[in-house]
Coordinates of C-alpha atoms and ligand atoms in Angstrom, one line a residue:
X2 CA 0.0 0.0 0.0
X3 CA 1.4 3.3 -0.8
X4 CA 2.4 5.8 2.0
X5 CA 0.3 8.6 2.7
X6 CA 1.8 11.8 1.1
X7 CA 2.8 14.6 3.3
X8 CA 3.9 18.3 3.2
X9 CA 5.6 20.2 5.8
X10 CA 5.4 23.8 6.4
X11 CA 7.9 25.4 8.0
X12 CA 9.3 29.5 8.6
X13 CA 12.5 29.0 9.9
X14 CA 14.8 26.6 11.9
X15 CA 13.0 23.6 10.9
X16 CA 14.7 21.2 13.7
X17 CA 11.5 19.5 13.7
X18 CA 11.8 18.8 9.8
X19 CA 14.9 17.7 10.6
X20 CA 13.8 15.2 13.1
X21 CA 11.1 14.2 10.6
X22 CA 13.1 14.0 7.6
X23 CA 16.0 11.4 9.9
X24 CA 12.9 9.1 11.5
X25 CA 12.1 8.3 7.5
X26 CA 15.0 7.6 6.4
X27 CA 16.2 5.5 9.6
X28 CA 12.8 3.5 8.5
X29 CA 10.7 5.1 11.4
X30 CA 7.9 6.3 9.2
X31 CA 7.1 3.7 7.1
X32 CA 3.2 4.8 6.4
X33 CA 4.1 8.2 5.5
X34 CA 6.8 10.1 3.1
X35 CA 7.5 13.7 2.9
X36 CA 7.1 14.9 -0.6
X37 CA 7.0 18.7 -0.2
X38 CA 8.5 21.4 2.2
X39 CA 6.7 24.8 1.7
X40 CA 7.9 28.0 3.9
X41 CA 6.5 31.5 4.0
X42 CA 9.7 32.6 4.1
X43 CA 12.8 32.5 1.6
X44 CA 15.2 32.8 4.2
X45 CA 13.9 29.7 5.9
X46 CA 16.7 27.5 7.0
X47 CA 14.0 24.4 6.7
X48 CA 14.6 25.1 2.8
X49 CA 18.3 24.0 3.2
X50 CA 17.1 20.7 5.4
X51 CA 14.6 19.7 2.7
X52 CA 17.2 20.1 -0.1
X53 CA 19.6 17.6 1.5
X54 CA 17.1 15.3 1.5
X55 CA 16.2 15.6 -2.4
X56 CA 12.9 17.0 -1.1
X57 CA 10.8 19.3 -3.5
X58 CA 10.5 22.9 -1.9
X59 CA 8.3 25.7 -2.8
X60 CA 8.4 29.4 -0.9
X61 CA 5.4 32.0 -0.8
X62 CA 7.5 34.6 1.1
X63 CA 5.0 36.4 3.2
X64 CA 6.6 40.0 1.8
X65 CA 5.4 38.8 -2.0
X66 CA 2.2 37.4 -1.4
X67 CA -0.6 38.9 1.0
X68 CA -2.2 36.5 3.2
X69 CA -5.3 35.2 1.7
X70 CA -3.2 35.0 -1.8
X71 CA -0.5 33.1 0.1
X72 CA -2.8 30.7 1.7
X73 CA -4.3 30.1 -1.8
X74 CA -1.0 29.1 -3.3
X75 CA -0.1 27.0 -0.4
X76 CA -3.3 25.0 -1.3
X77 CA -2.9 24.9 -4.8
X78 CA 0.5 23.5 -4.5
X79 CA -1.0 20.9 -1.6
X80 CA -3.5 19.8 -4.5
X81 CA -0.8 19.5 -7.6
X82 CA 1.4 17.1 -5.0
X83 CA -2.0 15.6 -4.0
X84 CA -0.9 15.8 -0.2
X85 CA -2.8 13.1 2.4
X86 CA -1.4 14.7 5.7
X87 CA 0.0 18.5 6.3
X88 CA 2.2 18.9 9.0
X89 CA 3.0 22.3 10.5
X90 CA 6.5 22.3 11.8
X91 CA 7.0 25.6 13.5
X92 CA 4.7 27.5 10.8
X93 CA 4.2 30.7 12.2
X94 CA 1.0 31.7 10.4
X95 CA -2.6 31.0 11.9
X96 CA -4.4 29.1 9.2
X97 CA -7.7 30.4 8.2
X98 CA -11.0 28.0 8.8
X99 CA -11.4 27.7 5.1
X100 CA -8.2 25.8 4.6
X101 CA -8.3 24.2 8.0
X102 CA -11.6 22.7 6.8
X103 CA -10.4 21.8 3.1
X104 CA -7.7 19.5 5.6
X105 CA -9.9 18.6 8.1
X106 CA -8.5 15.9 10.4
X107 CA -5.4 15.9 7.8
X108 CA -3.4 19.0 9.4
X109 CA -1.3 18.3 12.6
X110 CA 1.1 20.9 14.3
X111 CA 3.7 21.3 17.4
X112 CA 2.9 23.2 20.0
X113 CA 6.2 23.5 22.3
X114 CA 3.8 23.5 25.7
X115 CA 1.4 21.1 27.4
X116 CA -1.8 22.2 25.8
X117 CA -4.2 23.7 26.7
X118 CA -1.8 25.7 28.8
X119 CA 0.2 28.4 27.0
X120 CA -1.4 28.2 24.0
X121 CA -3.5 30.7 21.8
X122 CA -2.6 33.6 19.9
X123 CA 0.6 35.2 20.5
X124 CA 2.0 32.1 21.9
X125 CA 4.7 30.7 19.4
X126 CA 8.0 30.3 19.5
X127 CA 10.5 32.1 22.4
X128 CA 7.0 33.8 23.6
X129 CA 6.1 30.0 24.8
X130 CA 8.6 29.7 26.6
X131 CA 9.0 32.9 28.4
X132 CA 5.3 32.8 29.4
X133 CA 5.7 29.3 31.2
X134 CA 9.1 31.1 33.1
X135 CA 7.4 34.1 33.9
X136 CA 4.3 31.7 35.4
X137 CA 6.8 30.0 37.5
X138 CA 5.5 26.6 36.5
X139 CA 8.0 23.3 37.1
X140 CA 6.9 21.0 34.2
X141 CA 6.2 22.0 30.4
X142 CA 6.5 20.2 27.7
X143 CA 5.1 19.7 23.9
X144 CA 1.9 18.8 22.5
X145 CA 0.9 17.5 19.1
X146 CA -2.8 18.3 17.8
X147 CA -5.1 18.4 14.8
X148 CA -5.2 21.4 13.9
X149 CA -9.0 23.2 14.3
X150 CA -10.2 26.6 13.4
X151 CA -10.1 27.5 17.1
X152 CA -5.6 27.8 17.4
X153 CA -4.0 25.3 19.5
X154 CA -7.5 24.1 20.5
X155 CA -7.7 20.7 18.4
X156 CA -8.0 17.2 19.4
X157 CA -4.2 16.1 21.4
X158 CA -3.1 13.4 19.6
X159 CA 0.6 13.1 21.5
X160 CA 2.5 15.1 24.8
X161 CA 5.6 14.9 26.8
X162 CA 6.6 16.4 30.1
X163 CA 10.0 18.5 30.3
X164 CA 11.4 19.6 33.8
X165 CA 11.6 23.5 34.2
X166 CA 15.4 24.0 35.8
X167 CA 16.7 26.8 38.2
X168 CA 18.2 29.1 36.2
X169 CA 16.7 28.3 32.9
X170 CA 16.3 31.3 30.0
X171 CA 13.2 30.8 27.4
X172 CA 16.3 29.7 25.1
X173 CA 17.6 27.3 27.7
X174 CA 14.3 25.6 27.9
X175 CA 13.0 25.9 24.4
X176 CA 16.4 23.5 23.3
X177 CA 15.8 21.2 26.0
X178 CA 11.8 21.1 25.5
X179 CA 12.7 20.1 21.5
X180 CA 15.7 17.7 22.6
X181 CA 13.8 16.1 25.2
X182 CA 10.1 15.9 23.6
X183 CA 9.1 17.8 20.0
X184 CA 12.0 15.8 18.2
X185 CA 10.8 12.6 19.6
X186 CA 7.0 12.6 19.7
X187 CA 6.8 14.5 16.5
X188 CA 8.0 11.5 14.1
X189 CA 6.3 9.2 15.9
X190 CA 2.8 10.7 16.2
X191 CA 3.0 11.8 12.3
X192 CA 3.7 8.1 11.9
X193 CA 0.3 6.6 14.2
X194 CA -1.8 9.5 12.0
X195 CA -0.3 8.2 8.8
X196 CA -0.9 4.8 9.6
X197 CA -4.8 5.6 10.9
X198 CA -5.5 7.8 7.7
X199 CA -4.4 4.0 6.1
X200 CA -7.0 2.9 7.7
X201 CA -4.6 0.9 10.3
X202 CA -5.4 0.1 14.1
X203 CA -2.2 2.2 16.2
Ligands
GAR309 C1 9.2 24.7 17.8 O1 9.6 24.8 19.1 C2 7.7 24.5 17.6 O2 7.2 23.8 18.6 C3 7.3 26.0 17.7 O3 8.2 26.7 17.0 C4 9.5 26.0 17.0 C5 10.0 25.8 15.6 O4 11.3 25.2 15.5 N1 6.0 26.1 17.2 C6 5.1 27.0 17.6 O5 5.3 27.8 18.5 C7 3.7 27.0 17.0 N2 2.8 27.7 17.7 P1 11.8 24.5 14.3 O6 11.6 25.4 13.1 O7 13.3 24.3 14.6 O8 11.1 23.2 14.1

């Protein structure tokens, strides 16, 4: 049976690409193969990741397309690769309900938090991790989800706790939050969604 096709989108780092892109070829994602990386932005290190993996790219830079025309090409180019499964890696735009719905139950994302705690709008990136120090809370973590119109509010598919240290900075704990859980649970979950879209028991 052939493997469900999936497209990452990415805006910058793209670690979790990374971690993605060495699970498949060290065999761990058997029921799924990336065939497309699309960023918003040209300067998108994720571009460089997907390259050396022979993996098709395509850029909408957010500076030469306007939002709704951006999202539009983002979907036609999901269509021509005739994606199964879109997986936001660290894709730092909120995805309006009219795509989320043309995808529905077929988008997943990272969220570098235990959801439903620091989550939302305005919570991405550094900003995650800042809120959970300022908060003073002990454990964090990350999350993956479907992805719903309501951001960071969809069904939890996979989590894993992370201990807050004395003394950490947000950039501390945001490496030891990907080391310790996004890089892991990421592959994996992608794998148990590409193996239920298959129509396998996980
Ligand atoms: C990751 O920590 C991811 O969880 C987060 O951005 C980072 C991207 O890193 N995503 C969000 O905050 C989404 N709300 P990467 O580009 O190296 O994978």
């Amino acid at each position: 049976m052939s493997a469900v096709r999936i497209a990452v989108l990415c805006s910058g780092g793209g670690t979790n690409l990374q971690a993605i892109l060495d699970a498949a070829r060290a065999g761990n994602l058997p029921h799924g193969q990336v065939v497309l990386v699309v960023a918003d932005s040209r300067e998108a290190y994720a571009l460089e990741r997907a390259k050396n993996f022979n993996v098709e790219t395509a850029v909408f830079d957010k500076r030469d397309y306007p939002r709704a025309e951006r999202e539009a090409a983002i979907l036609a180019a999901l269509k021509g690769h005739e994606i199964g499964l879109v997986v936001l890696a660290g894709f730092m735009t909120v995805l309006s309900p009219a795509f989320v719905k043309e995808y529905e139950g077929r988008i997943v994302n990272i969220h570098p938090a235990l959801l439903p705690s620091f989550g939302g709008v305005g919570m991405y990136g550094l900003h995650v991790h800042e809120a959970v120090l300022a908060r003073g809370v002990k454990v964090t973590g990350a999350t993956v989800h479907y992805v719903t119109e309501e951001c960071d509010g969809g069904p939890i598919i996979a989590q894993k706790a992370v201990e807050v240290r004395e003394g950490d900075t947000p950039e501390v704990l945001q490496q030891r939050v990907m080391r310790e859980a996004e890089w892991i649970i990421y592959p994996q979950a992608i794998e148990n969604v590409c193996k239920k879209l298959k129509g396998e028991r996980i």
